[in-house]
Each structure stands twice: as structure tokens, then as C-alpha cells.
XYZ file of C-alpha atoms in Angstrom:
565
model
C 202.738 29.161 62.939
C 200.405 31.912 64.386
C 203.608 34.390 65.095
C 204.531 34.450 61.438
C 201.248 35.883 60.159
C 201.784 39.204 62.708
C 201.338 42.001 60.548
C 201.623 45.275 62.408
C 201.426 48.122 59.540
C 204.049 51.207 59.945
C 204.200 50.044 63.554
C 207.234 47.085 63.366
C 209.945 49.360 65.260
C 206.907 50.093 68.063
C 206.139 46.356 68.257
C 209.156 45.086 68.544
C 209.877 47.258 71.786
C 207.743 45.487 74.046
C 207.702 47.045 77.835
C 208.064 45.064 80.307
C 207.531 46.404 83.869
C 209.001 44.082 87.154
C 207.293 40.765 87.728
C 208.036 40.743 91.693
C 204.244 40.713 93.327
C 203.741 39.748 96.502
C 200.440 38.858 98.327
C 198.642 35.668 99.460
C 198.548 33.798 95.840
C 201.520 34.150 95.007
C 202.600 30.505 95.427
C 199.401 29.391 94.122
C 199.403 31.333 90.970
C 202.910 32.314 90.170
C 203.156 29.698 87.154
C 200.260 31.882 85.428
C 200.428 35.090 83.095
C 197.289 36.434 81.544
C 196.711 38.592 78.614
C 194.342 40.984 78.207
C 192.329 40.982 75.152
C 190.237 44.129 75.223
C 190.852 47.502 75.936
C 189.443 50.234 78.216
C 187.859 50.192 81.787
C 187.359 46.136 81.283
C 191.234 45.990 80.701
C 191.951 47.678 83.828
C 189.676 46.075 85.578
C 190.994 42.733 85.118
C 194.481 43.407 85.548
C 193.791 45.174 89.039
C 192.323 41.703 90.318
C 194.950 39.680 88.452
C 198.002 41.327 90.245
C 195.568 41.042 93.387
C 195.893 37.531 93.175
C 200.076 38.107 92.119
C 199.374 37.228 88.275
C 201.564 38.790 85.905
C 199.102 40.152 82.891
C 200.141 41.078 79.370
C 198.159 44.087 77.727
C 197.542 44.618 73.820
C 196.860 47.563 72.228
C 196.442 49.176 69.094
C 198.402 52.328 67.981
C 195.476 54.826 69.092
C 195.825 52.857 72.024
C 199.593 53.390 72.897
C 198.831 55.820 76.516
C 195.803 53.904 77.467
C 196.122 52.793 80.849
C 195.657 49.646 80.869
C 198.713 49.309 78.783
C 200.570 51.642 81.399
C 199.078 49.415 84.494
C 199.953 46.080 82.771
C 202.974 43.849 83.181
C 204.188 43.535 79.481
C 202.473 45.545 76.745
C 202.363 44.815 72.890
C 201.083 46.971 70.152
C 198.847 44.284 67.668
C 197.968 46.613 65.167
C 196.170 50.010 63.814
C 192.747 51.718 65.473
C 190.241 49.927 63.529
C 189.064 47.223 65.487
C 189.453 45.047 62.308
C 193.237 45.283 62.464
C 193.984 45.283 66.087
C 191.520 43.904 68.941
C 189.404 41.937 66.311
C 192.262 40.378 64.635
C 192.683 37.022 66.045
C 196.118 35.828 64.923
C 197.795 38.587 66.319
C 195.803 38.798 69.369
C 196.680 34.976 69.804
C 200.706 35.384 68.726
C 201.033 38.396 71.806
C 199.551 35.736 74.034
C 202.402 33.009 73.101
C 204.891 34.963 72.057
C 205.003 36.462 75.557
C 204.207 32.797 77.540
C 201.262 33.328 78.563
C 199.259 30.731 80.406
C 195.823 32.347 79.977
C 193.916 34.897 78.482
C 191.143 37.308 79.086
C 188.653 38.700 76.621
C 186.839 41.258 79.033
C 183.373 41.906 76.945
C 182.598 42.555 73.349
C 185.392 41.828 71.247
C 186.342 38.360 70.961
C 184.587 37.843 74.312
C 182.060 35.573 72.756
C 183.785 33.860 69.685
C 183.582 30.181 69.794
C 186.124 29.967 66.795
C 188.785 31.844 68.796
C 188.039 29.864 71.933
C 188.969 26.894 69.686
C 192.134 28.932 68.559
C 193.165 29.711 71.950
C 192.978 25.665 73.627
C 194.298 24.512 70.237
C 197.625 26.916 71.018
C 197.605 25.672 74.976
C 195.826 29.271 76.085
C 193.220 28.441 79.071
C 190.426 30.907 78.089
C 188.945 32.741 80.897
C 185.343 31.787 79.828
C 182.944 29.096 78.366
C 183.632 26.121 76.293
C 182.668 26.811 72.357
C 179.880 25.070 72.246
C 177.594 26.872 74.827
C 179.206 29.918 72.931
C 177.505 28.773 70.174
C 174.418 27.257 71.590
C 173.347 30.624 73.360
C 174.272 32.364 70.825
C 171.734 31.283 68.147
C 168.677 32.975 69.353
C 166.756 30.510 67.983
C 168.764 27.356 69.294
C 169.201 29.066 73.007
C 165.440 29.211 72.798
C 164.547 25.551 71.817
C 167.572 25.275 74.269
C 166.270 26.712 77.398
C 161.797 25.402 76.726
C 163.604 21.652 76.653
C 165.012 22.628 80.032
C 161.742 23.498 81.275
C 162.851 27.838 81.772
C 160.307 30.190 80.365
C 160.419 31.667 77.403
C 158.710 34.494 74.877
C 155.729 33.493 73.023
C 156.743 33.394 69.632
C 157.510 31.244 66.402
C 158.336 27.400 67.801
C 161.334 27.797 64.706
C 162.454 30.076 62.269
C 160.536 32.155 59.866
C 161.395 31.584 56.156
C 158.687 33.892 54.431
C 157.053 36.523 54.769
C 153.972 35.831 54.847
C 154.911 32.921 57.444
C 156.032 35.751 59.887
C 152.166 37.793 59.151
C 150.442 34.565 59.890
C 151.841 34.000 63.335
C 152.072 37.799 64.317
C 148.250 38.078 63.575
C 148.121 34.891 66.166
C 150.383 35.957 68.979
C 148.708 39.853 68.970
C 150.683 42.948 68.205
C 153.679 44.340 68.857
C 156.350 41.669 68.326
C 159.760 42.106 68.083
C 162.066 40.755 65.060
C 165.144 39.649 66.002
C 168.031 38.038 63.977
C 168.823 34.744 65.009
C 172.623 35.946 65.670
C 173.948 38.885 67.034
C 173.647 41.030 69.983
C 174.053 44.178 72.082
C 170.388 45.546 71.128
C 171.885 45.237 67.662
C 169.127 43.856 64.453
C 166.229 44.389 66.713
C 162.979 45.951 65.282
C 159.725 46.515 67.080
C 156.673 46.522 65.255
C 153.506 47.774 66.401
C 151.271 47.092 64.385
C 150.819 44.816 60.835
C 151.615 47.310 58.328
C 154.837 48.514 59.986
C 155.925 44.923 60.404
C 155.172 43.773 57.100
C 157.398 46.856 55.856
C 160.313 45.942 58.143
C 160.308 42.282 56.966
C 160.429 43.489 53.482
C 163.177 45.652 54.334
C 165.121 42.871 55.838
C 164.329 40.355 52.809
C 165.366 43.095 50.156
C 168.593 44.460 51.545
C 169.815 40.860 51.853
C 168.999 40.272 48.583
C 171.182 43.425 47.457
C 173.980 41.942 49.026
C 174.169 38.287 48.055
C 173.850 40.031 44.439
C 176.851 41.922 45.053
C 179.083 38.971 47.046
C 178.063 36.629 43.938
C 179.654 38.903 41.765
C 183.120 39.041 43.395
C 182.944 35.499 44.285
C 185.220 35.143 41.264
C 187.785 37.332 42.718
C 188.354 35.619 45.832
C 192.292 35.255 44.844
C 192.464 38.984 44.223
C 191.762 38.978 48.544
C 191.971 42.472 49.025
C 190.164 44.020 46.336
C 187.266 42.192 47.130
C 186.992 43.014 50.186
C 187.878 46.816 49.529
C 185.155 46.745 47.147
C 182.647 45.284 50.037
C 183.624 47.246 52.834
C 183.432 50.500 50.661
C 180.309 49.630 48.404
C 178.297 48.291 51.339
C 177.603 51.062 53.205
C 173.742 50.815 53.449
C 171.259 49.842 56.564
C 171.403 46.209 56.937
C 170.672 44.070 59.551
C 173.248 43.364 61.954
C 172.907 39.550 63.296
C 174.372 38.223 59.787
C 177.554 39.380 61.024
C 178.007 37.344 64.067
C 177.146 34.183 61.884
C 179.667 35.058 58.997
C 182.512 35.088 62.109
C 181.804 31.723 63.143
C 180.963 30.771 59.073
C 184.331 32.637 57.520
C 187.075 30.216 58.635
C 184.867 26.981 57.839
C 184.731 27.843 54.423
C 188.152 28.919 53.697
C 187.882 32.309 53.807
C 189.669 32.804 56.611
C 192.936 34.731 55.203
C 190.333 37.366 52.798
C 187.812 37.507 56.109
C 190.652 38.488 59.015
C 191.066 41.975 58.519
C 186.955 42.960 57.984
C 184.650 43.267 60.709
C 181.447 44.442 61.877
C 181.973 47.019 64.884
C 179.108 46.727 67.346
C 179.700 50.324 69.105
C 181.929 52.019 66.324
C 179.741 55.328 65.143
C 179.476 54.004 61.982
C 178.377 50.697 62.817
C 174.690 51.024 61.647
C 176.108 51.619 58.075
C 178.765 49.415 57.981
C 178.460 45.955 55.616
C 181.147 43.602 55.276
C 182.328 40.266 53.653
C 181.281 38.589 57.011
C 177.256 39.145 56.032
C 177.894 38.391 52.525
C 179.312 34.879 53.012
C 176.773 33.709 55.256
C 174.201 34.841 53.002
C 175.535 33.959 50.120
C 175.197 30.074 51.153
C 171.997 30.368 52.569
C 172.438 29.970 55.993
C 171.629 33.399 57.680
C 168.681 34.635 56.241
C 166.374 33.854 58.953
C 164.667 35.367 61.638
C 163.053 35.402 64.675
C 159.817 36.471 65.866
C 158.990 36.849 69.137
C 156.065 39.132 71.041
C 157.320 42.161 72.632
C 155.321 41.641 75.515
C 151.887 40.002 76.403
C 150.562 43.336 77.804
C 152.523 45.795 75.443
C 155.962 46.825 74.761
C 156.751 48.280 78.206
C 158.881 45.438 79.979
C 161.407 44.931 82.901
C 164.700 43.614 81.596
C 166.002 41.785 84.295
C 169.765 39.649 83.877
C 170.528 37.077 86.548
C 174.131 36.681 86.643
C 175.151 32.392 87.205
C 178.591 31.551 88.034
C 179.411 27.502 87.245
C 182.671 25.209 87.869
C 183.617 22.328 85.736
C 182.380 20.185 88.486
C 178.795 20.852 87.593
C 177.930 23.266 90.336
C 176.146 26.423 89.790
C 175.370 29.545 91.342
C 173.398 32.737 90.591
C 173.994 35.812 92.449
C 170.421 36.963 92.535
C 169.448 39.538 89.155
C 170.096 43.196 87.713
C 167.489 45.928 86.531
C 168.560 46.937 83.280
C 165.291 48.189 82.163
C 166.911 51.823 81.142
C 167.660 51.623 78.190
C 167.648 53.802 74.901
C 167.805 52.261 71.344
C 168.359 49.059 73.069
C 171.621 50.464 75.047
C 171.543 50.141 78.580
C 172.007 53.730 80.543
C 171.194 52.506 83.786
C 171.535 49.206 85.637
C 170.611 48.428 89.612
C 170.783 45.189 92.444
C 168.166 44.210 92.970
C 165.454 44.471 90.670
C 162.736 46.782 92.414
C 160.194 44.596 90.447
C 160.727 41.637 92.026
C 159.187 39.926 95.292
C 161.494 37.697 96.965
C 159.102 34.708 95.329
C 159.469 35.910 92.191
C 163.525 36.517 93.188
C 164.199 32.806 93.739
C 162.111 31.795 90.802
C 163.599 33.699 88.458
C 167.069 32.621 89.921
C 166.397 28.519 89.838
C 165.424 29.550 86.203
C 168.691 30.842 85.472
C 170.631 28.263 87.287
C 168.701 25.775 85.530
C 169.716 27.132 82.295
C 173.451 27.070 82.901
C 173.835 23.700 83.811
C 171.124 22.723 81.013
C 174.262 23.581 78.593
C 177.082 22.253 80.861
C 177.900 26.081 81.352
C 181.526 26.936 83.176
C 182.219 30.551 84.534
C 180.311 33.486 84.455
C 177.482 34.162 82.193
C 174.024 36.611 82.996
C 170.871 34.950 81.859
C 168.462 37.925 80.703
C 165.014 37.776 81.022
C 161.853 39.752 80.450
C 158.975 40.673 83.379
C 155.562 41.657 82.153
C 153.225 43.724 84.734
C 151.697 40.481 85.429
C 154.606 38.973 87.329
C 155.610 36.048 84.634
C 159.273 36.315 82.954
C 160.628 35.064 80.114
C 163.864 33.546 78.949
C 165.456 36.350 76.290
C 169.164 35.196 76.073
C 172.422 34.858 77.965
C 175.471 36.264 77.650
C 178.175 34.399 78.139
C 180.641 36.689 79.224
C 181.587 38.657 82.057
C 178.755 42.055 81.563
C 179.316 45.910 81.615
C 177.599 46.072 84.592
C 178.685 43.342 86.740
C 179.791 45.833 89.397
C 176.784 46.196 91.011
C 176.347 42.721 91.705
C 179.538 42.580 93.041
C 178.565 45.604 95.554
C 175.702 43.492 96.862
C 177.086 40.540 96.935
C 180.817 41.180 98.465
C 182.046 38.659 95.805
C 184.714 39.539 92.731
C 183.733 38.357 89.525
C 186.544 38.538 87.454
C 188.405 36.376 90.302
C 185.805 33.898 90.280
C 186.128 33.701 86.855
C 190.147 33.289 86.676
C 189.657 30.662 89.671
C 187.378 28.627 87.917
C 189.123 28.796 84.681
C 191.927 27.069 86.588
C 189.340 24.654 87.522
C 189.052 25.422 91.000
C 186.025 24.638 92.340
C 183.078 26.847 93.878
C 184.126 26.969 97.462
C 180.280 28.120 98.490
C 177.206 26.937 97.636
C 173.832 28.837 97.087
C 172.927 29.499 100.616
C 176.287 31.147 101.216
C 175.609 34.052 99.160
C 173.922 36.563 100.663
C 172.728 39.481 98.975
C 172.737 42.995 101.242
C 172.040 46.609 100.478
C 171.484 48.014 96.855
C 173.622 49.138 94.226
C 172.998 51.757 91.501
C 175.454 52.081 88.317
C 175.405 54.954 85.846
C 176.885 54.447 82.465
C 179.215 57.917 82.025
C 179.749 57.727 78.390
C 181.181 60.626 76.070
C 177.960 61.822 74.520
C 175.639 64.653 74.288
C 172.651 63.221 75.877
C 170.704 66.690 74.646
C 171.717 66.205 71.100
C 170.581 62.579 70.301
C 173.651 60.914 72.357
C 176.221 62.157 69.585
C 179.599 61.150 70.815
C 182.148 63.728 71.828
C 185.940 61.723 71.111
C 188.480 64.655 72.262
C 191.107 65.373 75.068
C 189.984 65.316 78.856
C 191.323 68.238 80.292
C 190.060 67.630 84.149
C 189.407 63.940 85.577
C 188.326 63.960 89.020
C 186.067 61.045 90.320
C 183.922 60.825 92.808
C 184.479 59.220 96.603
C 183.302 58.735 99.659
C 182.059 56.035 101.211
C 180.658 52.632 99.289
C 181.361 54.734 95.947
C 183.209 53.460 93.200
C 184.418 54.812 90.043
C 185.970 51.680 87.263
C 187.258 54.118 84.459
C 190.555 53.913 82.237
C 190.519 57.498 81.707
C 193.020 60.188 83.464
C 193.594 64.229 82.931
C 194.779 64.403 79.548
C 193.468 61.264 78.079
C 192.344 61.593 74.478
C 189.246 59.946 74.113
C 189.626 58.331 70.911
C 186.784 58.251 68.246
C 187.252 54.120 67.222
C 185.654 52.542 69.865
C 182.988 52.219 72.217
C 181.985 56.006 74.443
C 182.506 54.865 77.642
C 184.193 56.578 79.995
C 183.722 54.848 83.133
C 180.903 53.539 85.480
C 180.476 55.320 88.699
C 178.582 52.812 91.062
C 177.355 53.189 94.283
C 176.119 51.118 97.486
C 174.143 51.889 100.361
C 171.927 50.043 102.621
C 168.290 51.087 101.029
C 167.452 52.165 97.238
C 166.585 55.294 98.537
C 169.879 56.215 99.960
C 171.658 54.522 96.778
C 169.636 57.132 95.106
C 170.668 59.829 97.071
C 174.527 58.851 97.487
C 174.155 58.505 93.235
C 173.102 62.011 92.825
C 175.829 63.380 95.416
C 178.424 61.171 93.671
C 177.205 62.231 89.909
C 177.773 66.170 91.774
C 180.991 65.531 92.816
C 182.268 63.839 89.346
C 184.447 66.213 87.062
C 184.909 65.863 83.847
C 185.885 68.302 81.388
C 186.646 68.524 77.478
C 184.462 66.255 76.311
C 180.399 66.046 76.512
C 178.968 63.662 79.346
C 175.981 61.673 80.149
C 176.489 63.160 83.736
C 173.293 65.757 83.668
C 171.382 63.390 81.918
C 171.624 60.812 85.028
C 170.540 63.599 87.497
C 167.302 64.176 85.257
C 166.568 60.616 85.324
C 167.353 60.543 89.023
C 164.911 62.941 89.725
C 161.808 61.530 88.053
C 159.205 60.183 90.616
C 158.659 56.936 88.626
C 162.248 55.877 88.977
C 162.732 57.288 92.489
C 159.293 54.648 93.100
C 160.735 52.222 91.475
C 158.524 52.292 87.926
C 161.182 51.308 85.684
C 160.447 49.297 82.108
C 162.316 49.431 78.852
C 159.988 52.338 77.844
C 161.481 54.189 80.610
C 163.042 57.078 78.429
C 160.805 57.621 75.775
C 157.591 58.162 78.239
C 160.145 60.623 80.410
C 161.017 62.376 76.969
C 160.178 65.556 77.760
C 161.555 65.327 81.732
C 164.692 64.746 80.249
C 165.040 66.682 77.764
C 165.086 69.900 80.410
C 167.673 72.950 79.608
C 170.638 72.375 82.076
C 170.947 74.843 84.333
């Protein structure tokens, strides 16, 4: 039984003292959904995001939390709250069993992973029907399918959507991967086959620097099947190894291995040594961090591989665009037209607008067939975002999808008058899509800034501490999704974010303008923000024209580096 293996370290008296606020909602679901309870299973602005459109729709929602986590607000806006475990992701929102045992020890019907996480686990989606849970997202296999690089590639050029020129499979040698970089013309982009988030990807420009960041790859991996080989032996000692791995193995690696070893982990029995070790996409640390998780996959051969693709057939300097698809279980499938997220710095987006400034209307619908046509290639159901590349010549290419709700879904939301997270609860329910592609119209533009506790001016370092002031911006068509509030300690185990303020007007240029009042009229205080840095990268003509690639921020290095005033 899942309950039994709970394990909630000096927290039992907490745990057991579940709160449990009044289950009277009213409004117009009600008698449609009163049968349903969701829990949460993330944390943050996500978490309060989805319970604010659950009790919309008069759906009782269960929050968990970890004991960092106790004041958050989602736990303080949710129905019934339940502590799962300590800060580190690895024992709390990470940990499946005891993220499954709050969901049925507390009768819930469904359950919501939000992004990151276990947002995009096809082991725990298995876990979760297995139990009776309906999970608010795809079925496992187009979890897994998309997220192989190199399957979701093959994937998507069988189903006739564009994609990078690159290696038709995967590279096993080195001199394999200088053979076909030579052919497809410098720079090209190395990319592990699993993983995500920006995470494991290395540009190289030229030979020498890609033959040196192969190498790198090839060696480190090496280093650490050595060291998993050797504790092999001590598998039954459980928690020595895996002291002795997440302590020892605290050098650069790449980070793709680690998605693979989550999916690999339980298949091989390794499931009760594996459940308390993880790889933390956004924790601080993260670039250093090594687990059991890589060394497993490796250690059977099934992860060293990677992908090679060319950055770009005119250069480096590339729109990112992400079509986000919404699909039923009846086979019918929608896009809500696509997202610049070209703003980006070490592969983390700063910056996202609706629409793409990039694209004609042409271009618009082409790109959006292509993305339709890759959801229902896979059988997809919910909502995913479909990213693809533009190159200066007008043609885009299939990257990945994500098949999860996204950080910056609001702004499709903004122009498109339509609420995600409700779609996605509805179909989950398997309700079907009660419009059809030439219902949705798209109006206005929205712009979304990414307010994360960092010091732009110092190399983004975060800034975890106490807000002292928290006053958000309004007016009208501005919105601010945050879990933060005066006195708030921003805690230093997870991800920066402190909220996304996003805006709509009628034009990009008065998006841009009601952005820069809204960024003004933001407080926050204690802790360092990316507010400043916005209004710098506001200001630059390029953006305010439109001229937005991925290589937005390091050819504006010096605009944005200005001495606030």
C-alpha cells in the first residue's frame, strides 16, 4: 500500500494535523463537478493558480507542501493541506509515494502537477491511473515519446512537421558527431537526448570547441559509471550508496541522463534506493549536482547518447517561437496561435509575448497546422506547447514539445479570452472541445515579464530572504499571478520566481508602454528583483521594433548592464 511507505522526517505530529478549510462552494459547476477533489502537486504561483480556477469551477483542491513550505499560500488558499516531507525537492514534491498517498488518503478524484516537478513523468502518470487518480495531463506514452529528443524528432519528420537539420539518429562516437558537423556547417548545438528546461545544451561554434565539449561529455560519463560500478555491490546497504553518490558527485555533468534514470530507476528495481535522490532543474546547485539517477542509466548503457542538431542555418541568432495545442480524447485539436520566447539567457526564458512579432499571418497558420499536426500525430490529450525555431529566412523548425501546462501560458490566455488550466481539468474529465479552430480568435497583444528573485547586475545570483513590502501592480488589462505576500520568506530550495506580471492591450506598442508603467508601479522590497532589468530591456529600440532572437541579451550586453539610477 502507497500510505504505508509515508515517511515524513521530524514532521509526524505536523502531518498528522491536516487543515481542512469548509467545502461549501457555490457557482455554476457545482452540480457538474461536486463529485471531484483535486490535489495540487507543485508549489508556488502554479499552485495558486490552479486552485483559483478549480474553486471557480466549485472543486474542492488538496495542497501539499513541504516543511519550508508550511505559510506558502497556496497551502493557505487550498481546501485541505498536507505536509509530504522536508525542503529538498527529493523528499517532498519529487517524492512520488507520498505525493500519491496525500492524493488518496484525502479522496481525491484528480490531481494536478502544475509544471516542472512531476509534471512530465510518465512513470508517475502510470502510478497515479494505477491508484484510480485522473491525471490532469497526457497519457505516458506521448510523455515519453516527446520526451526523447531523438524519438520526438523521428516522431514529428514521419508526420510530415519540420524539423532541425541534424543527425537522422543518435551519435555514438566522436568522431561520428565531427563528420556530420563538418557536413551540416558550424555552429550546432549538442543536446542530450533527455532532459529539458535549457538544461545539457552546448553550443559550439566552431570544430575545435565542439570536439572539446564532446570529449567533455564522453569523459565525465565515464567518471561516473566508474564510480556507480563500484557501489553496485552495495545496493542492500541503500543509503550509503546513495550518500556516497550524492556527496562524491558533485562535478559538471550533463544534465539529460537524469530525466532517463527517472523513467529507468523503477524498471530495474531500484526504485526503494532511487526515491529519495533527484536531480533539481532550478535548485542553485543544480549544475553541480550528480545523482544515482545518471549513474544507473549509464551504467547499463542506455543514456550515453546525444544529439546533434545545427543551431541555425544562418547562425545562432533564432526566434523561439511555442505554439500552445489543446486536444480531447475525441481526437480533436486546437492551437491557440504561438508565443515569442526568444529572450532568453543561459537558455532561461526572461521574456515571453502573443503574438510572435516575427510572424506574418501565412507564416502564423503554418506554423499552427504544424503544431496541430504534431499533437494528434501522437494521439496527444490536453494541453501541450509545441516549440519551434524561425531562422531570418522565414522557415521553422520542430525543437520539442512540452507536454505540460507552460510558465508562460498567461499570455495566451490574455489574447485568447480562454483559461487553460480549465480546459485542461475539462478535458481530463473527458469533456469534449466545445469550439473548433475557427472559434478562437486571437485579439490584442500580451507581454509577460518573468519577476524572479535575482540580481540581474550581478550574474542573476538569487536573493532567497523575507519580503518586507508586496504591492502589485493594477490597472486595467494588468495582471499579476504570484504566491508571494508582505512577509513571505522567499525560500532558497526552489525555483526564483516570484511572480509574472502580464499585461494586455490592443497594439504591441501600448503592451509595451502599459508593461513599463506596470513594472513602475510594482513594489517589492527585501529581496533583489529582475524588475530594473525589464525596464532596460524595454527600452532598447530592437525590442521596442520588434528584433527579438535568442541572442537578444548577449548583443544588448552592454544596454543592460547600465548603473540603475
Amino acid at each position: 500500500m502507497v500510505g504505508s511507505r509515508v515517511n515524513f522526517p521530524r514532521q509526524r505530529a505536523r502531518a498528522s494535523q491536516v487543515s481542512r478549510k469548509s467545502g461549501k462552494r457555490g457557482g455554476v459547476f457545482c452540480a457538474m463537478y461536486n463529485d471531484d477533489k483535486i490535489l495540487i502537486a507543485n508549489r508556488g504561483e502554479i499552485a495558486v493558480r490552479v486552485i483559483r480556477t478549480a474553486h471557480e469551477m466549485g472543486i474542492p483542491c488538496v495542497a501539499v507542501y513541504s516543511t519550508i513550505d508550511k505559510d506558502a499560500l497556496h497551502v493557505k488558499l487550498a481546501d485541505e493541506s498536507v505536509c509530504i516531507g522536508e525542503a529538498p525537492s527529493s523528499q517532498s514534491y519529487l517524492l512520488m509515494p507520498n505525493v500519491l498517498s496525500a492524493a488518496i488518503s484525502h479522496g481525491c478524484t484528480m490531481l494536478h502537477p502544475g509544471y516542472g516537478f512531476l509534471a512530465e513523468n510518465a512513470v508517475f502518470v502510470e502510478m497515479c491511473r494505477g491508484h484510480g487518480i485522473n491525471f490532469i495531463g497526457p497519457n505516458p506514452d506521448s510523455i515519453r515519446v516527446m520526451g526523447d529528443k531523438s524519438t520526438a524528432r523521428d516522431t514529428m519528420k514521419n508526420a510530415g512537421v519540420p524539423t532541425v537539420p541534424g543527425s537522422d539518429g543518435l551519435l555514438q562516437t566522436t568522431e561520428e558527431g565531427i563528420r556530420l558537423a563538418d557536413e551540416i556547417g558550424f555552429p550546432v548545438m549538442i543536446k542530450a537526448t533527455a532532459g529539458g528546461g535549457g538544461r545539457g545544451m552546448r553550443l559550439a561554434k566552431e570544430r575545435e570547441e565542439f570536439v572539446k565539449l564532446l570529449q567533455y561529455d564522453i569523459n565525465t560519463k565515464s567518471i561516473i559509471l566508474a564510480i556507480f560500478l563500484s557501489l553496485a555491490c552495495f545496493q542492500l546497504v541503500g543509503e550509503v550508496s546513495l550518500w556516497f553518490v550524492d556527496c562524491v558527485m558533485r562535478t559538471p555533468c550533463s544534465h539529460g541522463p537524469w530525466a532517463f534514470g527517472a523513467w529507468l530507476c523503477p524498471r530495474l528495481g531500484f526504485w526503494a534506493n532511487c526515491k529519495s535522490i533527484g536531480l533539481y532543474p532550478r535548485d542553485p546547485i543544480s549544475d553541480y549536482r550528480c545523482t544515482l539517477h545518471i549513474a544507473v542509466a549509464l551504467a547499463f548503457g542506455l543514456d550515453n547518447r546525444i544529439d546533434c542538431r545545427r543551431a541555425g542555418p544562418i547562425g545562432w541568432a533564432m526566434a523561439l517561437d511555442l505554439v500552445p495545442v489543446l486536444a480531447d480524447k475525441f481526437g480533436n485539436v486546437v492551437h491557440f496561435g504561438e508565443r515569442d520566447c526568444s529572450i532568453q539567457r543561459r537558455n532561461q526564458k526572461l521574456l515571453e509575448e502573443a503574438p510572435s512579432p516575427a510572424l506574418t499571418p501565412e507564416l502564423r497558420k503554418a506554423m499552427g497546422d504544424a503544431a496541430v499536426a504534431a499533437a494528434a500525430s501522437i494521439g496527444y490529450i490536453g494541453v501541450g506547447t509545441v516549440e519551434f525555431l524561425l531562422d531570418e529566412r522565414g522557415s521553422f523548425y520542430f525543437m520539442e514539445m512540452n507536454t505540460r501546462i507552460q510558465v508562460e501560458h498567461p499570455v495566451t490566455e490574455m489574447i485568447s479570452s480562454v483559461d487553460l488550466i480549465e480546459e485542461q481539468i475539462r478535458v481530463a474529465r473527458g469533456e469534449k472541445l466545445s469550439y473548433t479552430q475557427e472559434d478562437i480568435v486571437l485579439r490584442g497583444h500580451s507581454i509577460e515579464c518573468r519577476i524572479n528573485a535575482e540580481d540581474a547586475f550581478k550574474n542573476f545570483r538569487p536573493g532567497p530572504g523575507r519580503i518586507t513590502a508586496y504591492l502589485p501592480s493594477g490597472g486595467p488589462f494588468v495582471r499579476m499571478d504570484s504566491h508571494v505576500y508582505p512577509d513571505y520568506v522567499v525560500p532558497p530550495s526552489y525555483d526564483s520566481l516570484l511572480g509574472k506580471l502580464i499585461v494586455w492591450a490592443p497594439t504591441r506598442e501600448k503592451a509595451i508602454e502599459r508593461m513599463k508603467r506596470a513594472l513602475d508601479d510594482t513594489i517589492i522590497t527585501g529581496v533583489p528583483t529582475t524588475i530594473d532589468y525589464h525596464k532596460l530591456i524595454l527600452e532598447i529600440e530592437d525590442f521596442k521594433n520588434g528584433k527579438v532572437d535568442t541572442a537578444f541579451i548577449p548583443k544588448h550586453e552592454e544596454e543592460l548592464a547600465e548603473v540603475r539610477s
